[in-house]
PDB file of C-alpha atoms and ligand atoms in Angstrom:
ATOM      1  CA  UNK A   7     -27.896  88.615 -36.606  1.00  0.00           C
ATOM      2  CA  UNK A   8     -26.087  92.333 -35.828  1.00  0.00           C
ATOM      3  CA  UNK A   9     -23.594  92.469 -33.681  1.00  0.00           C
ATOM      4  CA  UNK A  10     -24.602  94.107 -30.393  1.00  0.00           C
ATOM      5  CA  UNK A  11     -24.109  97.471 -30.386  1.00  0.00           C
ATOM      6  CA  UNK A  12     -25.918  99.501 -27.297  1.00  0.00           C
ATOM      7  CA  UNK A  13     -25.847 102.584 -26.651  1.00  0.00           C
ATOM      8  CA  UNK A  14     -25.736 103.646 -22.687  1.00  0.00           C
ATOM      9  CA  UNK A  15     -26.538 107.439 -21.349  1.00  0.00           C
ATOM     10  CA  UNK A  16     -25.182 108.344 -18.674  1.00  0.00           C
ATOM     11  CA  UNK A  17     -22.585 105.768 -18.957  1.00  0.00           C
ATOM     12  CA  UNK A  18     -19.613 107.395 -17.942  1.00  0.00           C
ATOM     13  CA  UNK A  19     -20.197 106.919 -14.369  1.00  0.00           C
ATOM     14  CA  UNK A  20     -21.975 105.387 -11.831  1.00  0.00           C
ATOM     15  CA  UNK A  21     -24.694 102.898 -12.475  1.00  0.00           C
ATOM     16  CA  UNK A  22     -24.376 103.581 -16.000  1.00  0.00           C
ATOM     17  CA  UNK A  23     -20.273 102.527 -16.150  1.00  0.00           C
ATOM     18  CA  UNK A  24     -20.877  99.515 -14.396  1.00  0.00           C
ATOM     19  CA  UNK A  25     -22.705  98.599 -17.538  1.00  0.00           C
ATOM     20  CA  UNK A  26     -21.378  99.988 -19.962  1.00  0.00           C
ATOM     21  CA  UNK A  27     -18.122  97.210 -18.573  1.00  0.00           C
ATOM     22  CA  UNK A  28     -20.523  94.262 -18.159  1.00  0.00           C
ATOM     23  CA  UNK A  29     -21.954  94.837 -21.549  1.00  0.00           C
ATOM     24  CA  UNK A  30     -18.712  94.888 -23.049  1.00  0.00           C
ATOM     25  CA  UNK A  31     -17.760  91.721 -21.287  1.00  0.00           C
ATOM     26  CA  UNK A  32     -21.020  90.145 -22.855  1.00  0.00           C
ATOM     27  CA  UNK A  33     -19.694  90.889 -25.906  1.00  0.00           C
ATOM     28  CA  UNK A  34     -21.132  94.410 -26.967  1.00  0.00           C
ATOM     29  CA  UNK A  35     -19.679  97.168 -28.786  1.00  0.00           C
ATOM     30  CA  UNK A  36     -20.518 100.488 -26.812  1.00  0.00           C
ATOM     31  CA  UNK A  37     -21.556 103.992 -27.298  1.00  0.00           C
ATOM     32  CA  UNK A  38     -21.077 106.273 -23.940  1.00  0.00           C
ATOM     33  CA  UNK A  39     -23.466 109.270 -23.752  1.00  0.00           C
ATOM     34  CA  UNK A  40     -22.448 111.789 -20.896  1.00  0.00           C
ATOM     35  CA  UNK A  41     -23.052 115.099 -20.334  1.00  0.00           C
ATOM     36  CA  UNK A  42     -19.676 116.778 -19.241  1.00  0.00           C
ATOM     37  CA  UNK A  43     -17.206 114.398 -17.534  1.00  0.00           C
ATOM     38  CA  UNK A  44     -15.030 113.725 -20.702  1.00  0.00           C
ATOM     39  CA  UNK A  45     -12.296 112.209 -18.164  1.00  0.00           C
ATOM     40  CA  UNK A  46     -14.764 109.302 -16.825  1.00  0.00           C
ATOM     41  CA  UNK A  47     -16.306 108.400 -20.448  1.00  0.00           C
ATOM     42  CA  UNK A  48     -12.508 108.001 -21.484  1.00  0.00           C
ATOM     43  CA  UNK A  49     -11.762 105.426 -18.406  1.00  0.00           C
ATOM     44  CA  UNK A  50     -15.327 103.573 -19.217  1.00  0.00           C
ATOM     45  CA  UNK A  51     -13.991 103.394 -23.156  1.00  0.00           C
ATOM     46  CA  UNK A  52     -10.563 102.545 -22.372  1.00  0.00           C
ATOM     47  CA  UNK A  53     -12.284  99.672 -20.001  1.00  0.00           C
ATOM     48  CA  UNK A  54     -14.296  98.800 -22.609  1.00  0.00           C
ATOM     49  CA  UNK A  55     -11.629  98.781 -25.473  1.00  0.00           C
ATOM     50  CA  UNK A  56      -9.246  95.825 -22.873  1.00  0.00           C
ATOM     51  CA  UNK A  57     -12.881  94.078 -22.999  1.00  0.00           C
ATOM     52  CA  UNK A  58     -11.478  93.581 -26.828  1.00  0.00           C
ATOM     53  CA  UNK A  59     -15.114  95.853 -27.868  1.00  0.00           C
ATOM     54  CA  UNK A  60     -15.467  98.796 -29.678  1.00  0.00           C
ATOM     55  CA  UNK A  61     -16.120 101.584 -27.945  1.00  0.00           C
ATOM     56  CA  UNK A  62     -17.661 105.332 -29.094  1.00  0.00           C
ATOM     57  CA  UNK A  63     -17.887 108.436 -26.415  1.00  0.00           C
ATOM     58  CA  UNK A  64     -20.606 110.896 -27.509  1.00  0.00           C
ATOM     59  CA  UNK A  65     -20.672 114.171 -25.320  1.00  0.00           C
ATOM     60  CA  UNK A  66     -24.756 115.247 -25.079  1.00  0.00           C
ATOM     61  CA  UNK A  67     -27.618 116.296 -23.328  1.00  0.00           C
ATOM     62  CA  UNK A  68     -29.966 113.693 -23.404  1.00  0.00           C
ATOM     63  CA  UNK A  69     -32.770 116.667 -23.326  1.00  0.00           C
ATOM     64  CA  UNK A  70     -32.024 117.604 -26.615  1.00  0.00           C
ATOM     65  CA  UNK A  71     -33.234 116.526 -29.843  1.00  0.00           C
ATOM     66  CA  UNK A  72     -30.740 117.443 -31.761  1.00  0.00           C
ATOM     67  CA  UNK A  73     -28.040 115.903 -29.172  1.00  0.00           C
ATOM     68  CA  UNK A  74     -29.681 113.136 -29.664  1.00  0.00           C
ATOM     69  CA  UNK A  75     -30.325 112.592 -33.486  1.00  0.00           C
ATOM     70  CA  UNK A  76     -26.504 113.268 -33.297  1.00  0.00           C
ATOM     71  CA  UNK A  77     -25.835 110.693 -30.748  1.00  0.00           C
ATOM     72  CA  UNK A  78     -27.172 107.860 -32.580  1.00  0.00           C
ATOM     73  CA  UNK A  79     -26.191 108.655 -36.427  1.00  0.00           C
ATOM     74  CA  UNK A  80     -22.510 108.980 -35.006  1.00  0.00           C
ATOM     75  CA  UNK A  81     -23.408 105.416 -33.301  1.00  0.00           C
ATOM     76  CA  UNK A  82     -24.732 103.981 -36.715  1.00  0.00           C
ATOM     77  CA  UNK A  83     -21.570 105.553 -38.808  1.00  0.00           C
ATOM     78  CA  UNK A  84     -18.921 104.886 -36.147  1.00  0.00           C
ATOM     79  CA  UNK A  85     -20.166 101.396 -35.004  1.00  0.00           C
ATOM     80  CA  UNK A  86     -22.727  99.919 -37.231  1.00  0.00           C
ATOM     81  CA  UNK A  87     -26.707  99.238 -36.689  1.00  0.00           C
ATOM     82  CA  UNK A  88     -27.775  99.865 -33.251  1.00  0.00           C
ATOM     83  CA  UNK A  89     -28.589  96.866 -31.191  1.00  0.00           C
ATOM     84  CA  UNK A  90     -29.633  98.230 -27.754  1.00  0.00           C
ATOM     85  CA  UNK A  91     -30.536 100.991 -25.862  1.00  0.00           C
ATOM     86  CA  UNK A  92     -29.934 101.990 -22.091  1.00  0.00           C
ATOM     87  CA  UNK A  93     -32.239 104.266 -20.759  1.00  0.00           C
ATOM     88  CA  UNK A  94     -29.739 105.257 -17.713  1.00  0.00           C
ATOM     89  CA  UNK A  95     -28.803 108.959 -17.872  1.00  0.00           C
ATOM     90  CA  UNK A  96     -30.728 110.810 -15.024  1.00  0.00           C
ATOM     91  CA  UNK A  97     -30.598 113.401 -12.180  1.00  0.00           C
ATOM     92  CA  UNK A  98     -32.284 114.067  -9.042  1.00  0.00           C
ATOM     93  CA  UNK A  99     -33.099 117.338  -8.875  1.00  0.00           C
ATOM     94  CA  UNK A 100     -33.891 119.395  -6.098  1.00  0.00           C
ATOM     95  CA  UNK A 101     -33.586 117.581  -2.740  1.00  0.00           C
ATOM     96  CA  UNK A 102     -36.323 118.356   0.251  1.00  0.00           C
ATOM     97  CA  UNK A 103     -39.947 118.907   0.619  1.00  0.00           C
ATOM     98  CA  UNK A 104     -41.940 119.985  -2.784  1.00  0.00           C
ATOM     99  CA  UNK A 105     -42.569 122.720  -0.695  1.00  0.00           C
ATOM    100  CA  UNK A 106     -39.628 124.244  -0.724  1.00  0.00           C
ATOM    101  CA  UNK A 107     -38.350 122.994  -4.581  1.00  0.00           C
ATOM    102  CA  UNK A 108     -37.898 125.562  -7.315  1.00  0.00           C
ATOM    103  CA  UNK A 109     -39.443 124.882 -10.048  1.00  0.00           C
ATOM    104  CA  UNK A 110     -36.379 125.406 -12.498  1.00  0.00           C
ATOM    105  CA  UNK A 111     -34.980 123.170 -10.922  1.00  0.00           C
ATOM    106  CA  UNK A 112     -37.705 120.299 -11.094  1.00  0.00           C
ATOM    107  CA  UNK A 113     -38.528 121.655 -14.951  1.00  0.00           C
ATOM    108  CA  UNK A 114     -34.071 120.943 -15.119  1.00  0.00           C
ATOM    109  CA  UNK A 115     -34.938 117.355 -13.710  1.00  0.00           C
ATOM    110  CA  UNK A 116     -37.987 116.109 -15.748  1.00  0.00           C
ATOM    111  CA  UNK A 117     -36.465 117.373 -18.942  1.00  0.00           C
ATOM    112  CA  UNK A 118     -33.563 114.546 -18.255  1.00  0.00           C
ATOM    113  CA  UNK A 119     -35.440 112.287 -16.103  1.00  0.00           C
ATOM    114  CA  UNK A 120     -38.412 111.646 -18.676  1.00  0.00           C
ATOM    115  CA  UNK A 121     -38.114 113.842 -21.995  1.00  0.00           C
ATOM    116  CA  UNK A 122     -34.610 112.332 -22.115  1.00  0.00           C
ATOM    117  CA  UNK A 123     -35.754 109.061 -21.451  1.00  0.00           C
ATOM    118  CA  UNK A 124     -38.343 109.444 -24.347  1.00  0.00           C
ATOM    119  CA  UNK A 125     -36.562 111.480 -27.063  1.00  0.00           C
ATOM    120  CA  UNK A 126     -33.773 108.526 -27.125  1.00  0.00           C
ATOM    121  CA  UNK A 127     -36.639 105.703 -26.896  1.00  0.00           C
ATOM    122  CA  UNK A 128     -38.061 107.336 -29.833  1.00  0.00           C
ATOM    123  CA  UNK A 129     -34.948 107.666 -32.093  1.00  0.00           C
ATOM    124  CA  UNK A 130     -34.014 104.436 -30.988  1.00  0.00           C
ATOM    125  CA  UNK A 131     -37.294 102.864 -32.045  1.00  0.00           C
ATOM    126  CA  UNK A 132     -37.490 104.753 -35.514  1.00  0.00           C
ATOM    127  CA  UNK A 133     -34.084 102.963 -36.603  1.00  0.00           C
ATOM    128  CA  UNK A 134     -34.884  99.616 -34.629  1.00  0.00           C
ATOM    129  CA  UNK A 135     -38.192  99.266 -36.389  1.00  0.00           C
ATOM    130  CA  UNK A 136     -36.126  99.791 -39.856  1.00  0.00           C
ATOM    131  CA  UNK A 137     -32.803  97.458 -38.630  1.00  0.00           C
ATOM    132  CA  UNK A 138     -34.682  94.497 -37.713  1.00  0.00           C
ATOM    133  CA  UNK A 139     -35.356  94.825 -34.086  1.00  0.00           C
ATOM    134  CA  UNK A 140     -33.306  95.253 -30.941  1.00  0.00           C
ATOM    135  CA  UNK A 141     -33.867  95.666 -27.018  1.00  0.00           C
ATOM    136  CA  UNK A 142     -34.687  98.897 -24.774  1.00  0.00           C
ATOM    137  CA  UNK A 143     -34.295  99.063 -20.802  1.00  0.00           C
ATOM    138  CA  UNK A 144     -34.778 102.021 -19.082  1.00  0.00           C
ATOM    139  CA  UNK A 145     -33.471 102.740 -15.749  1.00  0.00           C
ATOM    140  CA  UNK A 146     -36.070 103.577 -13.736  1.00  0.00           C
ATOM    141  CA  UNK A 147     -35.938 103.721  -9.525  1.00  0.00           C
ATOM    142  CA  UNK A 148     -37.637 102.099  -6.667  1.00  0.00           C
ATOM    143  CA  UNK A 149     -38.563 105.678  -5.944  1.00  0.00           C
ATOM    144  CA  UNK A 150     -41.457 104.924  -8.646  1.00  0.00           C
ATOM    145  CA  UNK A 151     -43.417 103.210  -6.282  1.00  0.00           C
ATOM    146  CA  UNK A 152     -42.045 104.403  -2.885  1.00  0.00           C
ATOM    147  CA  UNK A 153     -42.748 108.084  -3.862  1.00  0.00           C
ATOM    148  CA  UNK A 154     -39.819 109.753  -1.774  1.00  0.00           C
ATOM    149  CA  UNK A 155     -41.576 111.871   0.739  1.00  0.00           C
ATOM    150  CA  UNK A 156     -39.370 114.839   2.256  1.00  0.00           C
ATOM    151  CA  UNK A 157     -36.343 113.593  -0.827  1.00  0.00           C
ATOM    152  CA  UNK A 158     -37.633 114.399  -4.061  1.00  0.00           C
ATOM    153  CA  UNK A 159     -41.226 113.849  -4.816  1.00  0.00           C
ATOM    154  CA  UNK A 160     -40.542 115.274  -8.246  1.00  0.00           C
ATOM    155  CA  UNK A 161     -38.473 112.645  -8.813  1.00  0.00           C
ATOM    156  CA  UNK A 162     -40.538 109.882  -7.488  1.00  0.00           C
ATOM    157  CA  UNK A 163     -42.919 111.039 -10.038  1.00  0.00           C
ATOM    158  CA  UNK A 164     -41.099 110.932 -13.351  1.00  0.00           C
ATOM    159  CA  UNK A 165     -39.231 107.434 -12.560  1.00  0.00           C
ATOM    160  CA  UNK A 166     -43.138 106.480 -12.350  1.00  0.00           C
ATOM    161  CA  UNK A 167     -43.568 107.995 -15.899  1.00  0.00           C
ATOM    162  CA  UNK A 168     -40.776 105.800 -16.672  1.00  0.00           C
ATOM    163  CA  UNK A 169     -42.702 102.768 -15.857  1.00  0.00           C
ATOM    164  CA  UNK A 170     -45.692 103.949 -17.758  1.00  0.00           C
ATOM    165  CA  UNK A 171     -43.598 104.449 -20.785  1.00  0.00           C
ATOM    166  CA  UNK A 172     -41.739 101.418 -20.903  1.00  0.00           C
ATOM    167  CA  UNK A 173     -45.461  99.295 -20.562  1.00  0.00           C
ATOM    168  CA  UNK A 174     -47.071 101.680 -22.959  1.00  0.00           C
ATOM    169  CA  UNK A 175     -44.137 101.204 -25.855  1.00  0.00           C
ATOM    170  CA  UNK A 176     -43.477  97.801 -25.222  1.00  0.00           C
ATOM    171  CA  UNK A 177     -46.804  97.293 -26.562  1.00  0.00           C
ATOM    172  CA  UNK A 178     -46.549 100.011 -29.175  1.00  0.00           C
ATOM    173  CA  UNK A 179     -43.373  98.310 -30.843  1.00  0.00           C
ATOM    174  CA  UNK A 180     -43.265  93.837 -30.066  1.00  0.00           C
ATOM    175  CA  UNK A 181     -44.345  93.286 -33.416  1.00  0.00           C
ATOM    176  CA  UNK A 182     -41.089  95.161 -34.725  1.00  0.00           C
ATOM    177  CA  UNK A 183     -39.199  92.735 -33.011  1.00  0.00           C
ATOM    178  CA  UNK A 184     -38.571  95.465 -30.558  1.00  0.00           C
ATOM    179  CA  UNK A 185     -38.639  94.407 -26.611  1.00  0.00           C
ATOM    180  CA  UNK A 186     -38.856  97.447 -24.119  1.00  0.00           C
ATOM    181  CA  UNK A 187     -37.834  96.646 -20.322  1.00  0.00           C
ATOM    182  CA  UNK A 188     -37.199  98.531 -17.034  1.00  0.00           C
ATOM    183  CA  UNK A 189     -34.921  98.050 -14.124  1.00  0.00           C
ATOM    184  CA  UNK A 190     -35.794  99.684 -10.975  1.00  0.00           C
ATOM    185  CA  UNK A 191     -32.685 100.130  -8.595  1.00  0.00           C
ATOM    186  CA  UNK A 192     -32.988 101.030  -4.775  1.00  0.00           C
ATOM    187  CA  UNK A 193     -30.134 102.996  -3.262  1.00  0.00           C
ATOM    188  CA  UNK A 194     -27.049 102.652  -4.878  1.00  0.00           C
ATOM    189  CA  UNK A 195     -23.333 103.509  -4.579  1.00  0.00           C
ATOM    190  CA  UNK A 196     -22.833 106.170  -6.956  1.00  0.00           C
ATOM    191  CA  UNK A 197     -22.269 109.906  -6.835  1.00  0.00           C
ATOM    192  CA  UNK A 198     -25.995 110.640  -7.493  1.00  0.00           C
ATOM    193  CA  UNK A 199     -26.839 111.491  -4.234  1.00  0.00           C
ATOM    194  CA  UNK A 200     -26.893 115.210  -2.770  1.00  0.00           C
ATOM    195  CA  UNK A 201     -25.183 113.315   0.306  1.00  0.00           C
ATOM    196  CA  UNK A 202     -22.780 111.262  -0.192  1.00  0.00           C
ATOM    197  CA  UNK A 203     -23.259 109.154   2.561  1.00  0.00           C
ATOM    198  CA  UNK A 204     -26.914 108.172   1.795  1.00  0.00           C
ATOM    199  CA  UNK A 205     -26.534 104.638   1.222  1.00  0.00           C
ATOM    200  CA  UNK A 206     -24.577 104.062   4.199  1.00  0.00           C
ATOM    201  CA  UNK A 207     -27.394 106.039   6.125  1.00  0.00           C
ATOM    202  CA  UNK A 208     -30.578 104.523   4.783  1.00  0.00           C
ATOM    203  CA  UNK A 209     -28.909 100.987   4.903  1.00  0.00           C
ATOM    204  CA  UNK A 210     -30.911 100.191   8.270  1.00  0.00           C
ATOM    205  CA  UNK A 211     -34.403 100.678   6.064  1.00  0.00           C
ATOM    206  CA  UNK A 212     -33.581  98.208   3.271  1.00  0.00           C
ATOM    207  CA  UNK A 213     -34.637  94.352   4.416  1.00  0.00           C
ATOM    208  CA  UNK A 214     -31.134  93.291   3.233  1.00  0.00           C
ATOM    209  CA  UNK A 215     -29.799  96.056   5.064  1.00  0.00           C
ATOM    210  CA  UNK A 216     -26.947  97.370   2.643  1.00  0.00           C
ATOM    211  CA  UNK A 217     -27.276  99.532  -0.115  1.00  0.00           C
ATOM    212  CA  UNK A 218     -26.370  97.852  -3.600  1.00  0.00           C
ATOM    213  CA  UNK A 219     -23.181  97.957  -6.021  1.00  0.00           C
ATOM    214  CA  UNK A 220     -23.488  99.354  -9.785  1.00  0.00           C
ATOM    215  CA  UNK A 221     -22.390  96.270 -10.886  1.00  0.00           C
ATOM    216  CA  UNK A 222     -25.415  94.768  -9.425  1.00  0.00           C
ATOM    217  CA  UNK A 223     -27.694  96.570 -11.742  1.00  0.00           C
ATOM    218  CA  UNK A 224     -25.396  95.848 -14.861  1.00  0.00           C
ATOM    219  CA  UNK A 225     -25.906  92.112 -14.583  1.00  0.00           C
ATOM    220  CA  UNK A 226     -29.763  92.511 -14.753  1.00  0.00           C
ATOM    221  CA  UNK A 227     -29.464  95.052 -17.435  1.00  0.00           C
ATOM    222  CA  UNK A 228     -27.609  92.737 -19.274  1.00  0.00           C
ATOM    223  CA  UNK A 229     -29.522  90.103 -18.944  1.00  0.00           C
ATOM    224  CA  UNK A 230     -32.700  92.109 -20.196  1.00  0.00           C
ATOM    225  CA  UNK A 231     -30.447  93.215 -23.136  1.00  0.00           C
ATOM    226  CA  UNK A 232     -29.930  89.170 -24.092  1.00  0.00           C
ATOM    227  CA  UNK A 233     -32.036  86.624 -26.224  1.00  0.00           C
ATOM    228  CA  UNK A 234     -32.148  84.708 -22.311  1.00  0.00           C
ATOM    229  CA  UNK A 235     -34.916  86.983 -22.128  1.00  0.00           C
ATOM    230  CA  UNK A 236     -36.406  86.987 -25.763  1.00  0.00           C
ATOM    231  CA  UNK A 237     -40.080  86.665 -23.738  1.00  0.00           C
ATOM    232  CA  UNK A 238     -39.545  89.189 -21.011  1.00  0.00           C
ATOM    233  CA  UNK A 239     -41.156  92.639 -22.588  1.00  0.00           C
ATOM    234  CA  UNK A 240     -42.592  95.665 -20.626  1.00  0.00           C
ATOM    235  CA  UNK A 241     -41.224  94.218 -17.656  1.00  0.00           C
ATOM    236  CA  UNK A 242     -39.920  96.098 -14.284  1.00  0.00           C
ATOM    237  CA  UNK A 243     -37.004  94.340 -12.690  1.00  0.00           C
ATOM    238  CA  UNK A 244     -36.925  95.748  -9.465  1.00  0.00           C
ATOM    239  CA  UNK A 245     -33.109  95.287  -8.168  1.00  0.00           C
ATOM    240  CA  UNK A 246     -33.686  96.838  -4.522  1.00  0.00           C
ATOM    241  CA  UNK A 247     -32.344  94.997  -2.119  1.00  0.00           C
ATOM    242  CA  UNK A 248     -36.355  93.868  -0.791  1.00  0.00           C
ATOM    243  CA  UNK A 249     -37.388  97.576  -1.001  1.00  0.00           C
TER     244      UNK A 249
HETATM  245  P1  NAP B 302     -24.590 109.352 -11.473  1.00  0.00           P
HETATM  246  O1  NAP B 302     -23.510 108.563 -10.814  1.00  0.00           O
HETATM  247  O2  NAP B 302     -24.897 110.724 -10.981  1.00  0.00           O
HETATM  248  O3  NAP B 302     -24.263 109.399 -13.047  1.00  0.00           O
HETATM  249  C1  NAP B 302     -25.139 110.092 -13.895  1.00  0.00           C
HETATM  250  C2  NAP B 302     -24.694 109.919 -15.321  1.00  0.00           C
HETATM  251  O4  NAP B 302     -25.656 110.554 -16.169  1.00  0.00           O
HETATM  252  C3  NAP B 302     -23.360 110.552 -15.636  1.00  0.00           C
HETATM  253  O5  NAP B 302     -22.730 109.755 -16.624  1.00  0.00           O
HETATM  254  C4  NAP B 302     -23.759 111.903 -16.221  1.00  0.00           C
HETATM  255  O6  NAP B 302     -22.769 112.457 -17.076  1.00  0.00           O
HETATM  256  C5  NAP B 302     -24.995 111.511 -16.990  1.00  0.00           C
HETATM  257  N1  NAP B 302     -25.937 112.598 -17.269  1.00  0.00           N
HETATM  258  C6  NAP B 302     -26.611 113.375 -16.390  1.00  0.00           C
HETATM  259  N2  NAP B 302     -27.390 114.239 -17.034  1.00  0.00           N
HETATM  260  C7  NAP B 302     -27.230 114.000 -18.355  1.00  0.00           C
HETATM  261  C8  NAP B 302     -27.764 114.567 -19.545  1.00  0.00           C
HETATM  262  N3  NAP B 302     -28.648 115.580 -19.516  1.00  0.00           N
HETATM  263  N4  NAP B 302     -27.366 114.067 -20.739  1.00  0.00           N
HETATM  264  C9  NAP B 302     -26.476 113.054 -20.791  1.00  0.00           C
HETATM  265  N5  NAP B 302     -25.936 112.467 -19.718  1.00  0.00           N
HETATM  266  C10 NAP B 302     -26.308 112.950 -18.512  1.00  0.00           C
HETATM  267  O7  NAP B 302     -25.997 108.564 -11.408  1.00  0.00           O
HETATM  268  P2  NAP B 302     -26.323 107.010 -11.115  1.00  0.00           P
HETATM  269  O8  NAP B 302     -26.514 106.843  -9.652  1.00  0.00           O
HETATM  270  O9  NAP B 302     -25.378 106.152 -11.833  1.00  0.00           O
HETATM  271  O10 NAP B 302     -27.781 106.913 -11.761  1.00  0.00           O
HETATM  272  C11 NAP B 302     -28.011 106.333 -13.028  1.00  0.00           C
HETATM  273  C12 NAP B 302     -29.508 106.119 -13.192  1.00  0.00           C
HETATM  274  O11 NAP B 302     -29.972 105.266 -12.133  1.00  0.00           O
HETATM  275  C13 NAP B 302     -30.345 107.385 -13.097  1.00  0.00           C
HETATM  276  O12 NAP B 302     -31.414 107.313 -14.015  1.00  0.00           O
HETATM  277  C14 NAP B 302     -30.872 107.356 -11.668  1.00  0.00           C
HETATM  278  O13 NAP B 302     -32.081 108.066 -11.556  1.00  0.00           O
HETATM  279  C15 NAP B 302     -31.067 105.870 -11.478  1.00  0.00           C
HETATM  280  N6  NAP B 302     -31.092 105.433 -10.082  1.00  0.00           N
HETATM  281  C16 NAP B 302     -30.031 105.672  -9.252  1.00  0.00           C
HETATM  282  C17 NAP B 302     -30.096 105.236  -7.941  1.00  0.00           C
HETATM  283  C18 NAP B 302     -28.969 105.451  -6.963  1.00  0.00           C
HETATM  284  O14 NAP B 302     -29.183 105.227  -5.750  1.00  0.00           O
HETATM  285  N7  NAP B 302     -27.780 105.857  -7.402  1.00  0.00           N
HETATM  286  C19 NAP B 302     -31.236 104.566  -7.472  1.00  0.00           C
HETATM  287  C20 NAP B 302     -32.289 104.334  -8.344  1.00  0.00           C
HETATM  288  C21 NAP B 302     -32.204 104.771  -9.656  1.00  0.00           C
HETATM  289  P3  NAP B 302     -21.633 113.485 -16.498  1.00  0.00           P
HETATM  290  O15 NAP B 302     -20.881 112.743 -15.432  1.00  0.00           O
HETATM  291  O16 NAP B 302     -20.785 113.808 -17.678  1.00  0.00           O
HETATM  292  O17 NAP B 302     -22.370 114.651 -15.935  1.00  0.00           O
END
């Protein structure tokens, strides 16, 4: 048995710092992928560091190849074999009607949103097939199956190739020991959103009328991430609040 060691993108802020903390407090060692915030991936490392884990900050663009070859052979020198794997790091794009989206824009958003998603699922896979197994979840959205009309169809649509991917590898990869998992969060607290007051303002819409806390995300991540869920593979976990 390997330590844990997971690697989270996006996990300086937001949804992705919430578990890159609980993680630690479940007793993994950490490696923080972020794309320019160095300030907020050294708070989430010095959190995880009074956790009493190891903790690695690796400045990237998940988009990249290269960034992310780079992200995970630091990992495996700084920290040891990789464990786990957080899908997290993601954008929204342009906000409105498709109408009236550019496509730069939208090209900008499904190069993090799924290319991302899959250039770190594949690296991860290649060394987890060779280290004796490990875990995947990818963040994915109850936009997937909601399709956010007038918000960001765009975006809608790639957290829906999310789910596809995370079935199609989870097939692709159980008999390398490897288990491949989604969460699918409603509207959460986090400075994703184009207005910041969105989850105060589409509260009345969700059954349990609040939007949700990182930290209620982290726990199910975790718990995907553990051997409590050594049966649980291409699963979605939709944390929405009834959404
Ligand atoms: P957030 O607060 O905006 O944080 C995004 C994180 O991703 C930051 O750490 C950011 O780093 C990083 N990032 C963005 N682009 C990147 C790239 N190309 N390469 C590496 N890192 C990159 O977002 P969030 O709300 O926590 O969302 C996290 C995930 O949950 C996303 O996949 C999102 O789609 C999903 N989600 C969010 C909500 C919600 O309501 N918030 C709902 C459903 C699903 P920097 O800070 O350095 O830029």
């Amino acid at each position: 048995m390997h330590q844990p060691v997971t690697v989270v993108t996006g996990g300086s802020r937001g949804i992705g710092a919430a578990i890159c903390e609980r993680l630690a407090a479940d007793g993994h060692d950490i490696v923080v992928g972020y794309r320019s915030d160095d300030s907020s991936a050294e708070t989430v490392a010095s959190a995880v560091r009074a956790a009493g884990r190891r903790c690695l900050t690796v400045r990237l663009s998940t988009a990249d190849e290269n960034d992310v070859d780079r992200l995970f052979d630091l990992a495996a020198q700084h920290l040891g074999v990789v464990t786990g794997l957080v899908n997290n790091a993601g954008i929204s794009g342009p906000n409105g009607r498709l109408a009236d989206a550019d496509a730069e824009g939208m090209r900008q958003a499904l190069e993090v949103n799924v290319l991302g998603y899959l250039l770190c699922a594949r690296r991860a896979v290649r060394d987890m097939s060779r280290t004796g197994g490990g875990a995947i979840v990818n963040i994915s959205s109850a936009a997937a199956t909601i399709g956010s009309p007038g918000q960001y169809v765009h975006y809608a649509a790639a957290k829906a190739a999310v789910d596809a991917m995370t079935v199609g590898l989870s097939k692709e990869v159980a008999t390398d020991g490897i288990r491949v998992n989604c969460v699918a969060p409603g509207t959460i607290w986090t400075e994703f959103h184009a207005d910041p007051e969105r989850p105060a303002k589409v509260a009345a819409n969700i059954p349990m009328g609040r939007a949700g806390r990182p930290e209620e995300i982290a726990g199910a991540v975790s718990w995907l991430l553990s051997d409590d869920a050594a049966y649980a593979t291409g699963a979605t976990l939709r944390v929405a609040g009834g959404m």
